[in-house]
Structures are given as structure tokens and as C-alpha cells.
mmCIF file of C-alpha atoms in Angstrom:
data_model
loop_
_atom_site.group_PDB
_atom_site.id
_atom_site.type_symbol
_atom_site.label_atom_id
_atom_site.label_comp_id
_atom_site.label_asym_id
_atom_site.label_seq_id
_atom_site.Cartn_x
_atom_site.Cartn_y
_atom_site.Cartn_z
ATOM 1 C CA MET A 1 -4.525 -50.229 18.688
ATOM 2 C CA GLU A 2 -2.368 -53.056 20.114
ATOM 3 C CA ALA A 3 -3.330 -56.395 21.186
ATOM 4 C CA LEU A 4 -4.390 -56.572 25.072
ATOM 5 C CA SER A 5 -1.544 -59.113 26.053
ATOM 6 C CA SER A 6 0.790 -56.612 24.724
ATOM 7 C CA VAL A 7 3.161 -56.294 27.716
ATOM 8 C CA ARG A 8 6.760 -54.791 27.302
ATOM 9 C CA SER A 9 9.474 -54.242 30.323
ATOM 10 C CA TYR A 10 10.759 -50.122 30.541
ATOM 11 C CA GLU A 11 13.954 -50.454 28.796
ATOM 12 C CA GLN A 12 11.646 -52.646 25.968
ATOM 13 C CA PHE A 13 9.488 -49.101 25.760
ATOM 14 C CA ARG A 14 12.142 -46.970 25.416
ATOM 15 C CA GLN A 15 13.144 -49.393 22.601
ATOM 16 C CA ASP A 16 10.174 -49.260 20.501
ATOM 17 C CA PHE A 17 9.771 -45.919 21.060
ATOM 18 C CA PRO A 18 12.025 -43.814 20.937
ATOM 19 C CA HIS A 19 12.622 -40.091 21.775
ATOM 20 C CA TRP A 20 9.954 -38.740 19.116
ATOM 21 C CA LEU A 21 8.606 -35.152 19.786
ATOM 22 C CA ILE A 22 5.437 -36.620 18.390
ATOM 23 C CA ASN A 23 3.760 -40.082 18.104
ATOM 24 C CA VAL A 24 -0.045 -40.293 16.153
ATOM 25 C CA ARG A 25 -2.207 -42.849 15.986
ATOM 26 C CA ASP A 26 -6.123 -43.696 14.605
ATOM 27 C CA PRO A 27 -8.434 -42.306 16.162
ATOM 28 C CA VAL A 28 -10.880 -44.811 15.404
ATOM 29 C CA GLU A 29 -9.057 -47.836 17.140
ATOM 30 C CA LEU A 30 -9.242 -45.811 20.188
ATOM 31 C CA PHE A 31 -12.332 -44.517 20.365
ATOM 32 C CA ASN A 32 -13.437 -48.210 20.207
ATOM 33 C CA TRP A 33 -11.438 -48.891 23.074
ATOM 34 C CA GLN A 34 -12.257 -45.428 25.108
ATOM 35 C CA PRO A 35 -14.720 -43.856 23.723
ATOM 36 C CA SER A 36 -15.322 -41.044 26.155
ATOM 37 C CA TYR A 37 -11.746 -40.197 26.263
ATOM 38 C CA VAL A 38 -11.971 -39.716 22.498
ATOM 39 C CA ILE A 39 -15.316 -36.955 23.494
ATOM 40 C CA SER A 40 -13.543 -35.456 26.450
ATOM 41 C CA GLN A 41 -10.649 -34.320 24.661
ATOM 42 C CA ALA A 42 -12.584 -33.081 21.661
ATOM 43 C CA PHE A 43 -14.573 -31.050 23.783
ATOM 44 C CA CYS A 44 -11.268 -29.677 25.804
ATOM 45 C CA ILE A 45 -9.849 -28.755 22.412
ATOM 46 C CA VAL A 46 -13.340 -27.274 20.814
ATOM 47 C CA GLY A 47 -13.845 -25.437 24.154
ATOM 48 C CA ALA A 48 -10.528 -23.669 24.438
ATOM 49 C CA LEU A 49 -10.380 -22.631 20.268
ATOM 50 C CA VAL A 50 -13.824 -20.992 21.309
ATOM 51 C CA CYS A 51 -11.917 -19.191 24.433
ATOM 52 C CA LEU A 52 -9.242 -18.341 22.032
ATOM 53 C CA ALA A 53 -11.781 -17.134 19.518
ATOM 54 C CA HIS A 54 -13.866 -15.271 22.155
ATOM 55 C CA ALA A 55 -10.051 -13.536 23.690
ATOM 56 C CA ILE A 56 -8.688 -12.504 20.167
ATOM 57 C CA ARG A 57 -13.387 -10.680 19.904
ATOM 58 C CA ARG A 58 -12.733 -8.718 23.011
ATOM 59 C CA GLY A 59 -9.118 -8.014 22.494
ATOM 60 C CA GLY A 60 -8.102 -6.199 25.393
ATOM 61 C CA ARG A 61 -5.854 -8.504 27.911
ATOM 62 C CA TRP A 62 -7.501 -11.231 27.222
ATOM 63 C CA PRO A 63 -5.581 -12.805 24.349
ATOM 64 C CA PHE A 64 -2.590 -12.617 26.713
ATOM 65 C CA LEU A 65 -5.113 -14.242 29.336
ATOM 66 C CA TRP A 66 -5.214 -17.318 26.963
ATOM 67 C CA MET A 67 -1.833 -17.346 26.347
ATOM 68 C CA ALA A 68 -0.768 -17.522 29.776
ATOM 69 C CA SER A 69 -3.254 -20.144 30.920
ATOM 70 C CA ALA A 70 -1.579 -22.441 28.299
ATOM 71 C CA LEU A 71 1.982 -21.892 29.405
ATOM 72 C CA SER A 72 1.350 -22.465 32.739
ATOM 73 C CA GLY A 73 -0.248 -25.394 31.514
ATOM 74 C CA VAL A 74 2.821 -26.765 29.794
ATOM 75 C CA LEU A 75 4.713 -25.899 32.858
ATOM 76 C CA ILE A 76 2.721 -27.613 35.494
ATOM 77 C CA GLU A 77 1.812 -30.816 33.163
ATOM 78 C CA GLY A 78 6.174 -30.780 32.593
ATOM 79 C CA SER A 79 6.976 -30.354 36.297
ATOM 80 C CA VAL A 80 4.730 -33.442 37.215
ATOM 81 C CA TYR A 81 5.395 -36.176 34.632
ATOM 82 C CA PHE A 82 9.502 -34.770 34.292
ATOM 83 C CA SER A 83 9.958 -34.565 38.292
ATOM 84 C CA LEU A 84 12.871 -36.086 39.279
ATOM 85 C CA HIS A 85 10.908 -37.767 42.060
ATOM 86 C CA GLY A 86 9.727 -40.328 39.604
ATOM 87 C CA GLU A 87 6.406 -40.527 37.362
ATOM 88 C CA THR A 88 2.647 -40.539 39.796
ATOM 89 C CA ILE A 89 0.110 -40.589 36.772
ATOM 90 C CA TRP A 90 0.494 -42.286 33.858
ATOM 91 C CA PHE A 91 -2.208 -41.256 30.477
ATOM 92 C CA SER A 92 -3.680 -43.911 28.561
ATOM 93 C CA PRO A 93 -2.705 -43.277 24.639
ATOM 94 C CA THR A 94 -4.207 -40.429 22.522
ATOM 95 C CA VAL A 95 -4.236 -39.760 18.632
ATOM 96 C CA ILE A 96 -1.329 -37.353 19.637
ATOM 97 C CA ASP A 97 0.994 -37.823 22.220
ATOM 98 C CA LEU A 98 4.487 -35.709 22.830
ATOM 99 C CA PHE A 99 7.635 -36.047 24.469
ATOM 100 C CA HIS A 100 8.176 -39.888 24.332
ATOM 101 C CA GLN A 101 4.398 -40.662 24.881
ATOM 102 C CA ARG A 102 4.358 -39.200 28.092
ATOM 103 C CA ILE A 103 1.791 -35.874 27.750
ATOM 104 C CA PRO A 104 -0.704 -35.834 25.173
ATOM 105 C CA LEU A 105 -1.518 -32.925 23.273
ATOM 106 C CA PHE A 106 -5.174 -32.290 24.134
ATOM 107 C CA ILE A 107 -4.024 -30.942 27.977
ATOM 108 C CA PHE A 108 -2.692 -28.158 26.976
ATOM 109 C CA PHE A 109 -5.980 -27.042 25.704
ATOM 110 C CA VAL A 110 -7.701 -27.971 29.373
ATOM 111 C CA TYR A 111 -5.986 -24.618 31.095
ATOM 112 C CA PRO A 112 -6.806 -22.245 28.834
ATOM 113 C CA PHE A 113 -10.483 -23.873 28.742
ATOM 114 C CA PHE A 114 -10.960 -23.998 32.610
ATOM 115 C CA TYR A 115 -8.677 -20.710 33.927
ATOM 116 C CA TYR A 116 -10.357 -18.750 31.095
ATOM 117 C CA GLN A 117 -13.783 -19.579 31.449
ATOM 118 C CA ALA A 118 -13.456 -19.100 35.519
ATOM 119 C CA PHE A 119 -11.684 -15.885 34.837
ATOM 120 C CA TRP A 120 -14.607 -14.573 32.018
ATOM 121 C CA ALA A 121 -17.390 -15.225 34.607
ATOM 122 C CA VAL A 122 -15.324 -13.614 37.935
ATOM 123 C CA SER A 123 -15.062 -10.524 35.606
ATOM 124 C CA LYS A 124 -18.872 -9.899 35.753
ATOM 125 C CA LEU A 125 -19.104 -10.359 39.420
ATOM 126 C CA GLN A 126 -17.019 -6.152 40.347
ATOM 127 C CA LEU A 127 -15.907 -7.751 43.646
ATOM 128 C CA LYS A 128 -14.608 -4.886 45.586
ATOM 129 C CA CYS A 129 -11.733 -7.020 46.939
ATOM 130 C CA ARG A 130 -9.256 -7.814 44.760
ATOM 131 C CA TRP A 131 -8.306 -11.088 47.214
ATOM 132 C CA SER A 132 -11.803 -12.975 46.436
ATOM 133 C CA GLU A 133 -12.001 -11.933 42.897
ATOM 134 C CA HIS A 134 -8.282 -14.583 42.989
ATOM 135 C CA ILE A 135 -10.207 -16.723 45.196
ATOM 136 C CA ALA A 136 -13.334 -16.843 43.407
ATOM 137 C CA VAL A 137 -10.913 -17.890 40.327
ATOM 138 C CA GLY A 138 -9.495 -20.806 41.873
ATOM 139 C CA MET A 139 -12.471 -21.901 43.310
ATOM 140 C CA LEU A 140 -14.253 -22.092 40.105
ATOM 141 C CA VAL A 141 -11.460 -24.085 38.679
ATOM 142 C CA VAL A 142 -12.205 -26.220 41.033
ATOM 143 C CA LEU A 143 -15.625 -26.738 40.364
ATOM 144 C CA ILE A 144 -14.859 -27.142 36.904
ATOM 145 C CA ASP A 145 -12.081 -29.457 37.292
ATOM 146 C CA LEU A 146 -14.035 -32.297 39.470
ATOM 147 C CA PRO A 147 -16.774 -34.071 37.370
ATOM 148 C CA PHE A 148 -13.128 -34.000 34.581
ATOM 149 C CA ASP A 149 -11.043 -35.907 37.702
ATOM 150 C CA MET A 150 -14.360 -37.911 38.934
ATOM 151 C CA LEU A 151 -14.486 -39.612 35.062
ATOM 152 C CA SER A 152 -11.350 -39.118 33.344
ATOM 153 C CA ILE A 153 -9.849 -41.395 36.350
ATOM 154 C CA LYS A 154 -12.559 -43.930 36.478
ATOM 155 C CA PHE A 155 -13.072 -44.828 32.762
ATOM 156 C CA LEU A 156 -9.031 -44.814 32.778
ATOM 157 C CA HIS A 157 -8.588 -41.630 30.314
ATOM 158 C CA TRP A 158 -5.228 -41.548 33.127
ATOM 159 C CA THR A 159 -4.481 -43.629 36.338
ATOM 160 C CA LEU A 160 -2.903 -42.824 39.147
ATOM 161 C CA HIS A 161 0.172 -43.918 41.424
ATOM 162 C CA ASP A 162 -1.348 -46.650 43.304
ATOM 163 C CA THR A 163 0.748 -46.305 46.721
ATOM 164 C CA GLU A 164 1.312 -42.467 46.466
ATOM 165 C CA PRO A 165 0.167 -40.869 49.985
ATOM 166 C CA MET A 166 -0.619 -37.778 48.190
ATOM 167 C CA LEU A 167 -2.747 -39.443 46.504
ATOM 168 C CA HIS A 168 -4.567 -42.124 48.951
ATOM 169 C CA GLU A 169 -7.936 -40.265 49.516
ATOM 170 C CA ARG A 170 -10.411 -39.315 46.870
ATOM 171 C CA ILE A 171 -13.856 -38.122 45.941
ATOM 172 C CA TYR A 172 -15.202 -40.275 43.915
ATOM 173 C CA SER A 173 -11.477 -41.377 42.552
ATOM 174 C CA ALA A 174 -10.607 -37.732 42.290
ATOM 175 C CA PRO A 175 -7.467 -37.007 44.916
ATOM 176 C CA TRP A 176 -8.105 -33.882 47.620
ATOM 177 C CA THR A 177 -4.614 -32.652 47.053
ATOM 178 C CA LEU A 178 -4.997 -31.997 43.269
ATOM 179 C CA LEU A 179 -8.000 -30.147 44.086
ATOM 180 C CA LEU A 180 -6.420 -28.038 46.322
ATOM 181 C CA PHE A 181 -3.250 -28.026 44.131
ATOM 182 C CA PHE A 182 -5.230 -26.325 41.196
ATOM 183 C CA ALA A 183 -7.099 -23.921 43.925
ATOM 184 C CA VAL A 184 -4.195 -22.655 45.109
ATOM 185 C CA THR A 185 -2.448 -22.283 41.821
ATOM 186 C CA THR A 186 -4.814 -20.823 39.875
ATOM 187 C CA PHE A 187 -5.357 -18.140 43.076
ATOM 188 C CA THR A 188 -1.905 -17.372 42.548
ATOM 189 C CA PHE A 189 -1.935 -17.603 38.808
ATOM 190 C CA SER A 190 -5.159 -14.685 38.925
ATOM 191 C CA TYR A 191 -3.083 -12.687 41.987
ATOM 192 C CA LEU A 192 0.332 -12.416 39.564
ATOM 193 C CA PHE A 193 -1.662 -11.770 36.276
ATOM 194 C CA HIS A 194 -3.171 -8.745 37.488
ATOM 195 C CA ASN A 195 -0.754 -6.950 39.974
ATOM 196 C CA LEU A 196 2.105 -7.949 37.768
ATOM 197 C CA ARG A 197 0.602 -5.606 35.204
ATOM 198 C CA LYS A 198 -0.810 -3.088 38.018
ATOM 199 C CA TRP A 199 3.173 -3.287 38.979
ATOM 200 C CA MET A 200 4.759 -2.231 35.339
ATOM 201 C CA ASP A 201 1.904 -0.202 33.889
ATOM 202 C CA GLY A 202 -0.015 1.135 36.934
ATOM 203 C CA SER A 203 -2.056 4.053 34.890
ATOM 204 C CA VAL A 204 -3.431 1.441 32.680
ATOM 205 C CA ALA A 205 -4.846 -1.005 35.088
ATOM 206 C CA LEU A 206 -6.180 1.814 37.545
ATOM 207 C CA ALA A 207 -8.286 2.696 34.457
ATOM 208 C CA ASP A 208 -9.601 -0.615 33.160
ATOM 209 C CA ARG A 209 -8.021 -4.234 34.736
ATOM 210 C CA TRP A 210 -8.864 -5.441 31.510
ATOM 211 C CA SER A 211 -7.611 -2.961 28.616
ATOM 212 C CA ALA A 212 -4.331 -3.961 27.002
ATOM 213 C CA GLY A 213 -1.030 -2.341 28.779
ATOM 214 C CA THR A 214 2.498 -2.022 26.687
ATOM 215 C CA ILE A 215 3.504 -5.518 25.055
ATOM 216 C CA ARG A 216 6.269 -5.151 27.159
ATOM 217 C CA ALA A 217 3.554 -5.167 30.437
ATOM 218 C CA GLU A 218 1.687 -7.733 28.876
ATOM 219 C CA LEU A 219 4.570 -10.716 27.815
ATOM 220 C CA VAL A 220 6.016 -10.528 31.806
ATOM 221 C CA ALA A 221 2.494 -10.385 33.338
ATOM 222 C CA SER A 222 1.859 -13.318 31.226
ATOM 223 C CA ILE A 223 4.797 -15.331 31.646
ATOM 224 C CA GLY A 224 5.715 -14.284 34.851
ATOM 225 C CA ALA A 225 2.084 -15.416 35.930
ATOM 226 C CA ALA A 226 2.685 -18.628 34.378
ATOM 227 C CA SER A 227 6.175 -19.431 35.866
ATOM 228 C CA VAL A 228 5.698 -17.921 39.328
ATOM 229 C CA SER A 229 2.252 -19.201 39.811
ATOM 230 C CA LEU A 230 3.671 -22.925 40.165
ATOM 231 C CA SER A 231 6.454 -22.346 42.370
ATOM 232 C CA VAL A 232 4.167 -19.990 45.173
ATOM 233 C CA GLY A 233 1.443 -22.389 45.004
ATOM 234 C CA VAL A 234 3.319 -25.374 45.915
ATOM 235 C CA GLY A 235 4.697 -23.123 48.428
ATOM 236 C CA LEU A 236 1.061 -22.408 49.045
ATOM 237 C CA PHE A 237 -0.151 -25.978 48.438
ATOM 238 C CA LEU A 238 2.444 -27.200 51.374
ATOM 239 C CA ALA A 239 1.749 -24.959 54.027
ATOM 240 C CA PHE A 240 -1.890 -26.159 54.468
ATOM 241 C CA SER A 241 -0.549 -29.585 53.860
ATOM 242 C CA TYR A 242 2.879 -29.995 56.090
ATOM 243 C CA PRO A 243 1.237 -28.196 59.909
ATOM 244 C CA LEU A 244 -2.061 -30.048 59.187
ATOM 245 C CA HIS A 245 -1.435 -32.892 57.452
ATOM 246 C CA THR A 246 2.435 -34.495 58.666
ATOM 247 C CA VAL A 247 2.241 -32.683 61.843
ATOM 248 C CA LEU A 248 -1.305 -32.988 63.080
ATOM 249 C CA GLY A 249 -2.415 -35.834 61.233
ATOM 250 C CA ILE A 250 -5.444 -34.342 59.544
ATOM 251 C CA SER A 251 -6.464 -36.140 56.517
ATOM 252 C CA HIS A 252 -6.457 -34.382 52.946
ATOM 253 C CA ARG A 253 -9.884 -34.477 52.417
ATOM 254 C CA VAL A 254 -10.465 -32.611 55.870
ATOM 255 C CA ILE A 255 -7.683 -30.376 55.020
ATOM 256 C CA ALA A 256 -9.082 -29.415 51.261
ATOM 257 C CA ILE A 257 -13.167 -29.019 52.431
ATOM 258 C CA GLY A 258 -11.996 -26.982 55.492
ATOM 259 C CA VAL A 259 -10.216 -24.745 53.367
ATOM 260 C CA PHE A 260 -13.162 -24.745 50.338
ATOM 261 C CA LEU A 261 -15.444 -23.783 52.975
ATOM 262 C CA CYS A 262 -13.673 -20.839 54.668
ATOM 263 C CA VAL A 263 -12.662 -19.347 51.190
ATOM 264 C CA VAL A 264 -16.006 -19.439 50.021
ATOM 265 C CA THR A 265 -17.355 -18.222 53.013
ATOM 266 C CA ILE A 266 -14.795 -15.294 51.873
ATOM 267 C CA LEU A 267 -16.352 -14.949 49.206
ATOM 268 C CA TRP A 268 -20.005 -15.008 49.681
ATOM 269 C CA LYS A 269 -19.200 -11.946 52.269
ATOM 270 C CA PHE A 270 -17.866 -9.765 49.532
ATOM 271 C CA ASP A 271 -20.273 -10.874 46.936
ATOM 272 C CA ARG A 272 -22.742 -9.378 48.769
ATOM 273 C CA LYS A 273 -21.719 -5.769 48.721
ATOM 274 C CA SER A 274 -19.891 -5.972 44.852
ATOM 275 C CA ASN A 275 -20.382 -3.293 42.249
ATOM 276 C CA ARG A 276 -22.596 -6.147 39.631
ATOM 277 C CA ARG A 277 -24.398 -4.129 36.958
ATOM 278 C CA MET A 278 -26.615 -4.964 34.299
ATOM 279 C CA PRO A 279 -24.355 -6.650 31.915
ATOM 280 C CA LEU A 280 -23.949 -4.685 28.487
ATOM 281 C CA SER A 281 -25.551 -6.767 25.669
ATOM 282 C CA GLN A 282 -23.696 -10.245 24.473
ATOM 283 C CA SER A 283 -22.890 -11.061 21.808
ATOM 284 C CA LEU A 284 -23.697 -14.643 20.078
ATOM 285 C CA LEU A 285 -19.874 -15.706 20.702
ATOM 286 C CA ASP A 286 -20.241 -14.929 24.609
ATOM 287 C CA HIS A 287 -23.317 -16.956 24.592
ATOM 288 C CA THR A 288 -21.636 -19.211 23.106
ATOM 289 C CA LEU A 289 -18.829 -19.479 25.544
ATOM 290 C CA ASN A 290 -21.461 -19.380 28.379
ATOM 291 C CA GLY A 291 -22.941 -22.655 26.977
ATOM 292 C CA PHE A 292 -20.298 -23.841 26.282
ATOM 293 C CA ILE A 293 -19.565 -24.375 30.080
ATOM 294 C CA VAL A 294 -23.002 -25.359 30.779
ATOM 295 C CA GLY A 295 -22.181 -28.342 28.310
ATOM 296 C CA HIS A 296 -18.843 -29.630 30.018
ATOM 297 C CA PHE A 297 -20.864 -30.191 33.299
ATOM 298 C CA LEU A 298 -24.126 -31.879 31.402
ATOM 299 C CA LEU A 299 -21.327 -33.965 28.781
ATOM 300 C CA TYR A 300 -19.721 -35.596 31.746
ATOM 301 C CA LEU A 301 -23.069 -36.234 33.576
ATOM 302 C CA VAL A 302 -24.128 -37.824 30.234
ATOM 303 C CA LEU A 303 -20.896 -39.915 29.930
ATOM 304 C CA GLY A 304 -21.600 -41.344 33.005
ATOM 305 C CA PHE A 305 -25.235 -42.144 32.414
ATOM 306 C CA THR A 306 -24.965 -43.960 29.363
ATOM 307 C CA LEU A 307 -21.434 -45.331 29.332
ATOM 308 C CA ASN A 308 -20.141 -48.167 31.794
ATOM 309 C CA PRO A 309 -16.469 -48.395 33.258
ATOM 310 C CA GLN A 310 -15.931 -51.653 33.337
ATOM 311 C CA ASP A 311 -15.914 -51.803 29.078
ATOM 312 C CA ALA A 312 -13.243 -49.333 29.680
ATOM 313 C CA VAL A 313 -9.345 -50.217 28.122
ATOM 314 C CA SER A 314 -5.976 -48.887 28.336
ATOM 315 C CA THR A 315 -3.165 -50.451 26.472
ATOM 316 C CA GLY A 316 -0.547 -48.043 27.767
ATOM 317 C CA ARG A 317 1.879 -47.020 30.275
ATOM 318 C CA HIS A 318 1.091 -48.061 33.328
ATOM 319 C CA GLN A 319 3.035 -47.873 36.725
ATOM 320 C CA PRO A 320 5.676 -50.578 36.606
ATOM 321 C CA VAL A 321 4.820 -54.021 37.821
ATOM 322 C CA GLY A 322 7.359 -55.057 40.225
ATOM 323 C CA ASP A 323 8.362 -57.705 42.570
ATOM 324 C CA CYS A 324 7.499 -56.209 45.992
ATOM 325 C CA ARG A 325 8.781 -58.937 47.822
ATOM 326 C CA ASN A 326 12.044 -57.681 46.539
ATOM 327 C CA ILE A 327 11.898 -54.258 46.366
ATOM 328 C CA THR A 328 15.172 -52.319 45.754
ATOM 329 C CA THR A 329 14.423 -49.429 43.719
ATOM 330 C CA GLY A 330 11.258 -47.213 43.445
ATOM 331 C CA THR A 331 7.592 -48.347 44.727
ATOM 332 C CA PRO A 332 6.388 -50.795 41.701
ATOM 333 C CA LEU A 333 2.899 -51.903 41.330
ATOM 334 C CA CYS A 334 1.705 -54.839 43.685
ATOM 335 C CA LEU A 335 0.210 -57.203 41.255
ATOM 336 C CA ASP A 336 -0.758 -58.876 44.624
ATOM 337 C CA THR A 337 -2.278 -56.137 47.217
ATOM 338 C CA PHE A 338 -3.066 -52.760 44.605
ATOM 339 C CA SER A 339 -6.287 -51.377 45.540
ATOM 340 C CA ASN A 340 -8.400 -52.112 42.036
ATOM 341 C CA THR A 341 -10.835 -49.717 42.953
ATOM 342 C CA ASP A 342 -9.899 -48.050 39.156
ATOM 343 C CA TYR A 343 -8.895 -50.947 37.453
ATOM 344 C CA ASP A 344 -7.940 -54.862 37.425
ATOM 345 C CA PHE A 345 -7.117 -57.367 34.600
ATOM 346 C CA HIS A 346 -10.411 -58.895 34.384
ATOM 347 C CA CYS A 347 -10.585 -58.055 30.309
ATOM 348 C CA ILE A 348 -6.965 -59.942 29.501
ATOM 349 C CA SER A 349 -6.192 -63.445 30.007
ATOM 350 C CA LYS A 350 -3.430 -62.981 32.745
ATOM 351 C CA PRO A 351 -2.307 -60.049 34.314
ATOM 352 C CA PRO A 352 1.113 -58.354 33.250
ATOM 353 C CA SER A 353 4.496 -59.549 34.492
ATOM 354 C CA VAL A 354 7.256 -58.284 36.693
ATOM 355 C CA GLY A 355 8.997 -55.361 35.212
ATOM 356 C CA ALA A 356 6.026 -54.685 32.583
ATOM 357 C CA TYR A 357 5.382 -50.752 32.584
ATOM 358 C CA TRP A 358 3.554 -51.021 28.909
ATOM 359 C CA TYR A 359 0.242 -52.756 29.700
ATOM 360 C CA THR A 360 -3.081 -53.630 29.872
ATOM 361 C CA VAL A 361 -5.910 -52.215 32.445
ATOM 362 C CA CYS A 362 -9.513 -53.155 32.208
ATOM 363 C CA GLY A 363 -12.058 -50.945 34.191
ATOM 364 C CA THR A 364 -14.196 -51.425 37.263
ATOM 365 C CA SER A 365 -17.612 -51.026 38.055
ATOM 366 C CA TYR A 366 -19.058 -48.424 39.970
ATOM 367 C CA ASP A 367 -18.946 -49.122 43.634
ATOM 368 C CA ASN A 368 -22.272 -47.505 43.694
ATOM 369 C CA ARG A 369 -23.723 -46.202 40.225
ATOM 370 C CA SER A 370 -27.085 -44.578 41.367
ATOM 371 C CA GLU A 371 -24.269 -42.502 44.592
ATOM 372 C CA TYR A 372 -21.508 -41.735 41.550
ATOM 373 C CA LEU A 373 -24.890 -40.111 38.632
ATOM 374 C CA PHE A 374 -26.246 -38.379 42.131
ATOM 375 C CA VAL A 375 -23.081 -36.687 42.924
ATOM 376 C CA MET A 376 -22.223 -35.551 38.819
ATOM 377 C CA ALA A 377 -26.321 -34.208 39.046
ATOM 378 C CA VAL A 378 -25.587 -32.068 42.297
ATOM 379 C CA ILE A 379 -22.124 -30.683 40.831
ATOM 380 C CA THR A 380 -24.212 -30.080 37.086
ATOM 381 C CA PHE A 381 -26.742 -28.335 38.936
ATOM 382 C CA ILE A 382 -24.594 -26.254 41.135
ATOM 383 C CA ALA A 383 -22.314 -25.340 38.118
ATOM 384 C CA THR A 384 -25.721 -24.427 35.720
ATOM 385 C CA LEU A 385 -27.056 -22.610 38.736
ATOM 386 C CA VAL A 386 -23.385 -20.493 39.362
ATOM 387 C CA HIS A 387 -23.021 -19.963 35.873
ATOM 388 C CA TRP A 388 -26.278 -18.930 34.875
ATOM 389 C CA THR A 389 -26.631 -16.388 37.761
ATOM 390 C CA ILE A 390 -23.170 -14.991 36.722
ATOM 391 C CA HIS A 391 -23.936 -14.496 33.177
ATOM 392 C CA TYR A 392 -27.679 -13.817 33.018
ATOM 393 C CA ASP A 393 -29.095 -12.897 36.130
ATOM 394 C CA PHE A 394 -29.270 -9.735 37.733
ATOM 395 C CA ASP A 395 -31.243 -7.972 40.428
ATOM 396 C CA MET A 396 -33.555 -5.492 38.457
ATOM 397 C CA ARG A 397 -32.427 -3.052 41.106
ATOM 398 C CA PHE A 398 -29.308 -2.163 39.346
ATOM 399 C CA LYS A 399 -31.204 -1.431 36.170
ATOM 400 C CA ILE A 400 -33.103 1.743 38.252
ATOM 401 C CA TYR A 401 -30.015 2.388 39.726
ATOM 402 C CA ASP A 402 -28.291 2.758 36.655
ATOM 403 C CA PHE A 403 -31.629 4.668 35.653
ATOM 404 C CA VAL A 404 -31.942 6.940 37.893
ATOM 405 C CA LYS A 405 -28.492 7.943 37.765
ATOM 406 C CA ARG A 406 -28.274 8.913 34.024
ATOM 407 C CA SER A 407 -31.309 10.566 34.305
ATOM 408 C CA SER A 408 -30.575 12.514 37.642
ATOM 409 C CA PRO A 409 -29.037 16.279 36.775
ATOM 410 C CA SER A 410 -25.213 16.744 37.608
ATOM 411 C CA THR A 411 -24.752 18.497 41.034
ATOM 412 C CA LYS A 412 -22.065 21.219 40.536
ATOM 413 C CA GLY A 413 -19.262 20.487 43.110
ATOM 414 C CA ALA A 414 -20.691 17.658 44.399
ATOM 415 C CA SER A 415 -18.143 14.706 45.158
ATOM 416 C CA LYS A 416 -18.414 11.828 42.552
ATOM 417 C CA LYS A 417 -18.030 8.335 44.212
ATOM 418 C CA VAL A 418 -17.114 5.971 41.996
ATOM 419 C CA LEU A 419 -19.007 2.101 42.549
#
């Protein structure tokens, strides 16, 4: 890794690092500066590969779900980091960075890891209302993403635009708007992934939602869900944000909490009348997948407990430093007034100069370490309980019901009701 005092302007950065497709760095050096980042990347990549192995083993629509999730990640990240409105998120350097070092390779594994785990869990709920099924997917993705964002931003895995209003309100470093955005986007993704196939190949969809249809129908559903969900998700996000925040002045925090409470209540209502049954025997790969998502929450709790964010050092692309007394274009980082909640410059001899685009930032200590770890522990407890209940805790009445149903003689002419 380069010296901590290394500073470049944007033009110097472009000259030093041509537009290569791939840029590779030494993982040992990166681990020395940001061990939590390297561990998090490795866990997400392995988690996504476990999901891929599980999808291939189960067959049906599951491999298409993994592919669609990965494609969704490519489109979402591309729209964020190549936006015409300018950059708002800057990743720290990783082992493999793509597209002029704007996007790390590992981020494309995060989406199939998070999405697949959410779909796998919701598939076991057997909800009668399909709308509540899509809601459940969105809320589980938010639950999985929350500790990931909380620790990643605090430990400088990436930095956010300091003065962007949409990113200002946060829950322990994680912006409320990003959580709401992922909720509505994955809700839309789930709706389109199931319904596009249903509209194109209804006979298969009615028989089994996870049985594969024709290749054409599955590809259209996968590509359509990944591409259309982004634009529709943005529309839904603005439908919540613009009238409530921009017009009425309600904070993003209150909007997000209100939306989450409403949809969780809807989910609870329909889960009470779900079609859940005792599951078929689960394979070793099923148990591995179930354990991996619990390990996800435990990982960030352990990292937050054992590591100190003040020791994190990130040398790379960050918000350009500007002369805020004479701003002509853009919204640069103002060294005199920026919020130093997540980073400062205590680990280097002097702050970066005006015009710097590639420079070093240093992590800051917790505002309240005990409170932060308590929140992470609560999230871990809730998530573990939720996933254990979904995957392993079934009411024995379901088993008795199935036994009686199989044992009772069929009545001639009796109408059969599919539950």
C-alpha cells in the first residue's frame, strides 16, 4: 500500500491509474490496514458461492435467482458509481477493483448472498398472500444489510458524501435512505422475478413457483427483474420520500421507521395464516446455508467487539477536497466544517490539500462503544431467532395434521381444498 502521505488530485489520479478494467493489490498489505474489510469481503464471497452451490443442487429456478441477483447488483452499483449527478460513495481499495478502481469485485457477490438467503428463508414461510411474501424478502434483506452497513462505514470500508442531504440521517453510520431504498428495490425485484415468469409461462407457475419453466421465460424473468426493479424501486422510493420529506418536512428516519413498521405488521398478519408445514429433510448443504446467515450476523458483532475503528486507515479515492470559500463546481469536502464522525486525519502528519482526490483518512472511535455493541448484539439476537424459527422451529400441530390427512380415507365426491 502507498504511503499514508500520498495525495493526488483527480487529474493526477487519472494519469497514474489509466482506465484499466482490473486493478490488483496485495491482500496482506490491505489486511494490515483494514483487517475487518478483508474479512468481510472474504465472508461475502464465500457466502455467495455457498448460495450458488445450493442453487445448483436444488435446481429449478434457484440458479436463475442467483444469476438475477448478481445482475441486479451490477446494475445498482453501476447506477450509483457512474451517476451523472456525481459520486456519493467511495470504496476503499480492495484486492481486485474494477472500472478505474470505482467498484470492488467483491460487491457483486454481496447481492446474490443477501438476496438468495432472503428468498430461501421466505420460501419456507408459505405465505398465502404473495404481496406479503415480497414484503418479507425486502425486510429480510434490510435485516441482513443493516450490520453490514453499520460496521463497513464505521470501519472505513467505504466513505459517504459528507454533505449529501439524502445520506445525512443515519442509524449508527448506516443511512436510513439506503435501507429504505434496498427494501423497496428488493420488494420490486421479488414481485417481478415471480410474476414475469408467471405471465410468460403460467402453467408452470401455478404448479410450483420454484420449478423452472422454459429457458426463454426464465431468462426474461431474471433479466427483467434485475433491470426493471431498479427503476421501479427508485420510483417507489421517491413516492415515499418526496411528498413526506420534501413537501411535508418529515425526516427520513421517521419515514423509514414508519414504512418498516407498517409492512412488518402486514407480514405478521398474513404469517399467522400461512401454509407452513413440517419441512422435508434438510441436506448438509441446507444446514450450511442456514448456518452461514447466522454466521453473517455473528461476524460483524465479533469484529465490532474485537477491533477498534480508530485503528482503521483508508488510502484511496475519497470525496474531493475543495476550497469552500470559493466553490465553483460540485460539492467538495470542506476540511473546516466536515463531519468527523466516521473519519478524520489524526493518523497522518497533515490533512490533504485542496484538490486532493486520492488521500488518506483515519477511523474514529465509537461515540459510545457499549451502546454500539449492544445494538449489534440486539440485531444478532433478533436475526438469529428469526432465521432459526423459519428454518427449524415448526409447530408440531402441522406434523399431526399431515399425519391425519395421510391416514384418513378419501371420501368419494368430496371436494378437495388446496391449502
